[in-house]
Amino acid sequence: MKQLLSLCIAVTLMACKGEPKDYVTLSGKISNPDESKTLKVFKGRSYEKMISLDDDGSFKDTLKVIAGDYNFQHGKQYGQIYLENDNVSSFTTDNNNFIDSLKFGGDDSDLNNFTVQSFLLSKKFFSPKLVASNDAEVLNKALEDYQSNYDKLKENYTEVDSTHKALMDKKVAGTINQISNFIKSKQATNSAFPAGSPSPGFEGYENHDGGTMSLSDLQGKYVYIDLWATWCAPCLKEIPSLKRVEEQYKDKNIEFVSISIDEGRGYKNDKAAAYKAWKKMVDDKNLGGIQLLADNGFRSQFVQDYRVNGIPRFILIDPKGNIVSADAPRPSSPELMKLFNKLDL
């Protein structure tokens, strides 16, 4: 009788659990959704599914997946989620503050929340303004705080498996290494080009307004140089800030000189196309200051002399032709105003 009862209980429990589902159920809500009213879940080119959102941003659908990390996209916003068949997973967020308000629920919620919180730590400690500040002491302190806060975060998410924690450890170490190399690069630049030393010069660069110009033509004024290219997204992002700075200091003893290193890179090595793109962008974006074109792109002597290996790069030179900063703050950085305020402009 006891054996029969045990068998009945076992059968009942198995019946309650049922067969594992060959799909994951994903649901949630995106507040203030954009007009597309869609959520795309994808993994490279191997998997993609479009999910329709209700008018209030709610959604629910099933997806047949191979267990792993997937990306999702709503409008211009992106996120990441671990999905596995037979799971019931969910997330909520506000489209106006997508990543910061992202919260996961259901199966593997600890893993998914750990992932997004780890990303938010890097966002918190390495804001674009902080990274562009050129302050090695502040950046080194941010690195220490980032590591210690990440260690605390791992302790809070005890349910996350060691494999995923190891993967995140590797990403965090990569971020720290990247920022550390960035600091070393800036320190090396400042060491190689100390303030007060003579600046390398350039001669005969084509002026968009006509004729040519050399650095020596600008002696007697401070010169803030922007090395950029039409294909460089971070360079283009600085343009609005550069315009504001130019307007603010238009009556001061300073010239703003933008030197394009367009030479074919980004245009399939077609120098004619690169030249045309430079001329057109200066006109279309109504770029101010003095717009020059370097004579040989990244291989131009002036660019080589300053050991430029990435753009945008900003350089500040004093009225006597001496270096103020070989790696000056970007126009978008508050540090630039602090630097200008120290000068007799």
Short mmCIF file of C-alpha atoms in Angstrom, two decimals, residues 68 253 260 343:
data_model
loop_
_atom_site.label_atom_id
_atom_site.label_comp_id
_atom_site.label_asym_id
_atom_site.label_seq_id
_atom_site.Cartn_x
_atom_site.Cartn_y
_atom_site.Cartn_z
CA GLY A 68 22.61 32.26 -24.10
CA ASN A 253 43.01 86.86 -28.64
CA SER A 260 41.10 68.00 -41.48
CA LEU A 343 45.13 82.47 -19.86
#
